[in-house]
């Protein structure tokens, strides 16, 4: 048996997903600043920071994008549910 979506609950969930995506973006920026913000020189430092800038930041950005995409999906499903319920 199916039960329609709690539209308000779905929309609230989407808001939380968007907010957490924004928080993760801010956290990634703060981490980048911390990683670049202390004195460390040499090839190990260069490799480590390069790895952060290319691999780790990219991975975090992928999570941010996934959270936002999932938020959009839930918003769309809430709108669809509202239309079906109104019919």
N, CA, C and O atoms as a DFTB+ gen file, in Angstrom:
348 C
 N C O
     1  1       0.842      -1.177       0.000
     2  2       0.000       0.000       0.000
     3  2       0.888       1.242       0.000
     4  3       1.899       1.303       0.699
     5  1       0.496       2.206      -0.782
     6  2       1.246       3.453      -0.882
     7  2       0.587       4.532      -0.046
     8  3      -0.627       4.532       0.157
     9  1       1.397       5.436       0.427
    10  2       0.891       6.610       1.134
    11  2       1.577       7.812       0.530
    12  3       2.793       7.808       0.334
    13  1       0.806       8.839       0.233
    14  2       1.374      10.047      -0.357
    15  2       2.335      10.739       0.597
    16  3       2.297      10.555       1.813
    17  1       3.187      11.532      -0.004
    18  2       4.204      12.260       0.758
    19  2       3.570      13.305       1.670
    20  3       2.601      13.968       1.299
    21  1       4.122      13.439       2.845
    22  2       3.840      14.589       3.706
    23  2       4.576      15.760       3.053
    24  3       5.786      15.910       3.218
    25  1       3.839      16.583       2.314
    26  2       4.443      17.634       1.487
    27  2       5.243      18.617       2.334
    28  3       6.354      18.993       1.963
    29  1       4.693      19.030       3.457
    30  2       5.429      19.966       4.320
    31  2       6.704      19.318       4.858
    32  3       7.757      19.954       4.912
    33  1       6.600      18.055       5.253
    34  2       7.781      17.343       5.729
    35  2       8.837      17.208       4.642
    36  3      10.030      17.364       4.907
    37  1       8.402      16.920       3.423
    38  2       9.333      16.827       2.300
    39  2      10.025      18.144       2.030
    40  3      11.236      18.193       1.811
    41  1       9.252      19.205       2.046
    42  2       9.850      20.531       1.808
    43  2      10.819      20.905       2.926
    44  3      11.877      21.481       2.671
    45  1      10.459      20.580       4.153
    46  2      11.374      20.850       5.272
    47  2      12.669      20.059       5.118
    48  3      13.754      20.572       5.390
    49  1      12.550      18.818       4.684
    50  2      13.737      17.993       4.443
    51  2      14.612      18.629       3.369
    52  3      15.835      18.668       3.506
    53  1      13.993      19.124       2.302
    54  2      14.744      19.768       1.218
    55  2      15.482      21.003       1.724
    56  3      16.616      21.260       1.320
    57  1      14.845      21.761       2.602
    58  2      15.492      22.946       3.176
    59  2      16.718      22.534       3.992
    60  3      17.769      23.170       3.907
    61  1      16.578      21.473       4.779
    62  2      17.706      20.987       5.585
    63  2      18.845      20.518       4.678
    64  3      20.009      20.823       4.935
    65  1      18.513      19.783       3.625
    66  2      19.546      19.325       2.688
    67  2      20.291      20.503       2.076
    68  3      21.520      20.490       1.997
    69  1      19.550      21.527       1.642
    70  2      20.187      22.723       1.074
    71  2      21.086      23.410       2.100
    72  3      22.207      23.813       1.792
    73  1      20.573      23.535       3.323
    74  2      21.346      24.207       4.371
    75  2      22.631      23.440       4.683
    76  3      23.698      24.038       4.823
    77  1      22.526      22.135       4.789
    78  2      23.712      21.327       5.101
    79  2      24.707      21.348       3.949
    80  3      25.917      21.301       4.175
    81  1      24.214      21.417       2.722
    82  2      25.118      21.556       1.572
    83  2      25.897      22.862       1.686
    84  3      27.102      22.895       1.437
    85  1      25.211      23.933       2.062
    86  2      25.879      25.220       2.249
    87  2      26.898      25.175       3.376
    88  3      27.990      25.733       3.265
    89  1      26.529      24.501       4.469
    90  2      27.467      24.366       5.589
    91  2      28.706      23.579       5.172
    92  3      29.825      23.923       5.552
    93  1      28.501      22.530       4.396
    94  2      29.639      21.733       3.939
    95  2      30.545      22.556       3.033
    96  3      31.768      22.432       3.092
    97  1      29.948      23.390       2.199
    98  2      30.747      24.284       1.352
    99  2      31.594      25.227       2.198
   100  3      32.776      25.436       1.922
   101  1      30.973      25.795       3.234
   102  2      31.708      26.693       4.127
   103  2      32.818      25.945       4.865
   104  3      33.926      26.459       5.020
   105  1      32.512      24.740       5.312
   106  2      33.516      23.930       6.005
   107  2      34.690      23.625       5.090
   108  3      35.843      23.703       5.514
   109  1      34.408      23.278       3.842
   110  2      35.482      23.002       2.880
   111  2      36.360      24.231       2.688
   112  3      37.583      24.116       2.606
   113  1      35.744      25.404       2.616
   114  2      36.517      26.641       2.458
   115  2      37.385      26.895       3.691
   116  3      38.540      27.302       3.564
   117  1      36.835      26.658       4.878
   118  2      37.603      26.841       6.110
   119  2      38.758      25.844       6.194
   120  3      39.860      26.189       6.620
   121  1      38.494      24.618       5.789
   122  2      39.557      23.611       5.789
   123  2      40.656      23.975       4.803
   124  3      41.840      23.823       5.102
   125  1      40.268      24.453       3.637
   126  2      41.264      24.878       2.645
   127  2      42.131      25.991       3.204
   128  3      43.349      25.997       3.025
   129  1      41.491      26.930       3.881
   130  2      42.233      28.038       4.484
   131  2      43.193      27.518       5.556
   132  3      44.333      27.973       5.645
   133  1      42.734      26.571       6.361
   134  2      43.591      26.007       7.410
   135  2      44.770      25.249       6.806
   136  3      45.897      25.353       7.292
   137  1      44.510      24.495       5.756
   138  2      45.575      23.699       5.130
   139  2      46.623      24.592       4.486
   140  3      47.808      24.258       4.481
   141  1      46.198      25.716       3.948
   142  2      47.152      26.653       3.339
   143  2      47.723      27.644       4.351
   144  3      48.671      28.367       4.043
   145  1      47.155      27.682       5.551
   146  2      47.438      28.770       6.469
   147  2      48.565      28.571       7.452
   148  3      48.772      29.424       8.315
   149  1      49.298      27.490       7.360
   150  2      50.415      27.320       8.290
   151  2      51.705      27.121       7.506
   152  3      51.707      26.722       6.342
   153  1      52.791      27.415       8.192
   154  2      54.101      27.376       7.545
   155  2      54.549      25.932       7.353
   156  3      54.787      25.200       8.314
   157  1      54.655      25.551       6.106
   158  2      55.149      24.222       5.737
   159  2      55.627      24.332       4.305
   160  3      54.853      24.671       3.410
   161  1      56.872      24.052       4.090
   162  2      57.453      24.194       2.753
   163  2      58.153      22.914       2.348
   164  3      58.603      22.129       3.183
   165  1      58.228      22.731       1.052
   166  2      58.942      21.576       0.523
   167  2      58.036      20.696      -0.309
   168  3      56.838      20.953      -0.431
   169  1      58.618      19.659      -0.878
   170  2      57.860      18.799      -1.782
   171  2      56.684      18.081      -1.109
   172  3      55.633      17.908      -1.724
   173  1      56.856      17.666       0.144
   174  2      55.736      17.023       0.845
   175  2      54.578      17.998       1.023
   176  3      53.417      17.643       0.819
   177  1      54.901      19.212       1.400
   178  2      53.868      20.236       1.562
   179  2      53.164      20.496       0.241
   180  3      51.938      20.584       0.187
   181  1      53.939      20.617      -0.811
   182  2      53.356      20.879      -2.130
   183  2      52.428      19.745      -2.560
   184  3      51.319      19.992      -3.033
   185  1      52.880      18.507      -2.396
   186  2      52.063      17.345      -2.784
   187  2      50.793      17.255      -1.945
   188  3      49.710      16.987      -2.464
   189  1      50.939      17.480      -0.658
   190  2      49.788      17.380       0.236
   191  2      48.751      18.442      -0.097
   192  3      47.559      18.147      -0.190
   193  1      49.198      19.655      -0.272
   194  2      48.264      20.737      -0.600
   195  2      47.654      20.541      -1.988
   196  3      46.477      20.832      -2.201
   197  1      48.449      20.051      -2.916
   198  2      47.928      19.770      -4.256
   199  2      46.854      18.682      -4.192
   200  3      45.823      18.774      -4.859
   201  1      47.106      17.664      -3.391
   202  2      46.118      16.601      -3.214
   203  2      44.824      17.158      -2.627
   204  3      43.730      16.799      -3.062
   205  1      44.958      18.025      -1.647
   206  2      43.768      18.651      -1.065
   207  2      43.010      19.430      -2.132
   208  3      41.803      19.258      -2.306
   209  1      43.734      20.285      -2.842
   210  2      43.090      21.164      -3.826
   211  2      42.430      20.396      -4.965
   212  3      41.387      20.814      -5.468
   213  1      43.017      19.293      -5.371
   214  2      42.459      18.581      -6.522
   215  2      41.510      17.466      -6.106
   216  3      40.378      17.411      -6.585
   217  1      41.946      16.589      -5.235
   218  2      41.151      15.406      -4.909
   219  2      40.119      15.649      -3.807
   220  3      38.936      15.356      -3.981
   221  1      40.566      16.178      -2.692
   222  2      39.679      16.282      -1.535
   223  2      38.600      17.349      -1.730
   224  3      37.430      17.110      -1.430
   225  1      38.983      18.500      -2.220
   226  2      37.991      19.561      -2.451
   227  2      36.978      19.098      -3.495
   228  3      35.781      19.354      -3.362
   229  1      37.456      18.423      -4.521
   230  2      36.555      17.907      -5.559
   231  2      35.562      16.905      -4.960
   232  3      34.380      16.925      -5.302
   233  1      36.031      16.043      -4.082
   234  2      35.146      15.066      -3.442
   235  2      34.091      15.760      -2.585
   236  3      32.917      15.389      -2.613
   237  1      34.510      16.758      -1.831
   238  2      33.548      17.507      -1.019
   239  2      32.536      18.229      -1.896
   240  3      31.347      18.259      -1.579
   241  1      33.000      18.810      -2.998
   242  2      32.093      19.504      -3.909
   243  2      31.092      18.528      -4.524
   244  3      29.938      18.889      -4.755
   245  1      31.516      17.319      -4.783
   246  2      30.595      16.301      -5.308
   247  2      29.491      15.994      -4.300
   248  3      28.333      15.814      -4.678
   249  1      29.847      15.936      -3.027
   250  2      28.843      15.701      -1.987
   251  2      27.880      16.879      -1.920
   252  3      26.670      16.683      -1.811
   253  1      28.405      18.100      -1.982
   254  2      27.557      19.300      -1.974
   255  2      26.563      19.235      -3.131
   256  3      25.369      19.468      -2.942
   257  1      27.052      18.921      -4.315
   258  2      26.183      18.846      -5.488
   259  2      25.139      17.742      -5.339
   260  3      23.988      17.918      -5.739
   261  1      25.534      16.607      -4.765
   262  2      24.595      15.506      -4.561
   263  2      23.498      15.892      -3.571
   264  3      22.330      15.568      -3.785
   265  1      23.862      16.579      -2.497
   266  2      22.862      17.032      -1.527
   267  2      21.879      18.000      -2.168
   268  3      20.672      17.909      -1.943
   269  1      22.394      18.918      -2.962
   270  2      21.514      19.884      -3.629
   271  2      20.615      19.200      -4.662
   272  3      19.440      19.545      -4.790
   273  1      21.158      18.244      -5.388
   274  2      20.352      17.512      -6.368
   275  2      19.250      16.716      -5.667
   276  3      18.117      16.666      -6.146
   277  1      19.579      16.102      -4.547
   278  2      18.576      15.340      -3.811
   279  2      17.509      16.267      -3.243
   280  3      16.329      15.916      -3.216
   281  1      17.912      17.437      -2.794
   282  2      16.962      18.437      -2.320
   283  2      15.996      18.827      -3.433
   284  3      14.789      18.924      -3.213
   285  1      16.531      19.046      -4.617
   286  2      15.692      19.400      -5.763
   287  2      14.724      18.267      -6.088
   288  3      13.556      18.515      -6.386
   289  1      15.198      17.035      -6.034
   290  2      14.340      15.881      -6.284
   291  2      13.177      15.842      -5.299
   292  3      12.030      15.633      -5.694
   293  1      13.471      16.041      -4.028
   294  2      12.411      16.009      -3.019
   295  2      11.427      17.157      -3.240
   296  3      10.218      16.962      -3.111
   297  1      11.928      18.354      -3.573
   298  2      11.031      19.484      -3.857
   299  2      10.113      19.157      -5.023
   300  3       8.916      19.441      -4.973
   301  1      10.666      18.561      -6.071
   302  2       9.872      18.195      -7.245
   303  2       8.825      17.155      -6.877
   304  3       7.676      17.251      -7.308
   305  1       9.209      16.167      -6.089
   306  2       8.254      15.143      -5.678
   307  2       7.164      15.729      -4.787
   308  3       6.014      15.294      -4.852
   309  1       7.509      16.702      -3.963
   310  2       6.503      17.370      -3.133
   311  2       5.509      18.127      -4.011
   312  3       4.302      18.082      -3.770
   313  1       6.017      18.819      -5.026
   314  2       5.126      19.528      -5.951
   315  2       4.215      18.548      -6.681
   316  3       3.019      18.797      -6.832
   317  1       4.786      17.433      -7.134
   318  2       3.988      16.414      -7.820
   319  2       2.917      15.850      -6.900
   320  3       1.775      15.648      -7.315
   321  1       3.284      15.597      -5.656
   322  2       2.319      15.071      -4.689
   323  2       1.188      16.065      -4.461
   324  3       0.022      15.684      -4.365
   325  1       1.544      17.331      -4.377
   326  2       0.534      18.367      -4.169
   327  2      -0.457      18.401      -5.332
   328  3      -1.663      18.537      -5.124
   329  1       0.057      18.277      -6.557
   330  2      -0.812      18.271      -7.744
   331  2      -1.741      17.061      -7.732
   332  3      -2.932      17.186      -8.018
   333  1      -1.196      15.895      -7.404
   334  2      -2.008      14.676      -7.375
   335  2      -3.071      14.776      -6.288
   336  3      -4.218      14.383      -6.501
   337  1      -2.700      15.291      -5.146
   338  2      -3.642      15.401      -4.036
   339  2      -4.746      16.402      -4.327
   340  3      -5.870      16.250      -3.848
   341  1      -4.429      17.426      -5.111
   342  2      -5.419      18.463      -5.429
   343  2      -6.401      18.004      -6.505
   344  3      -7.483      18.574      -6.645
   345  1      -6.027      16.978      -7.260
   346  2      -6.880      16.525      -8.377
   347  2      -8.072      15.729      -7.905
   348  3      -8.878      15.282      -8.722
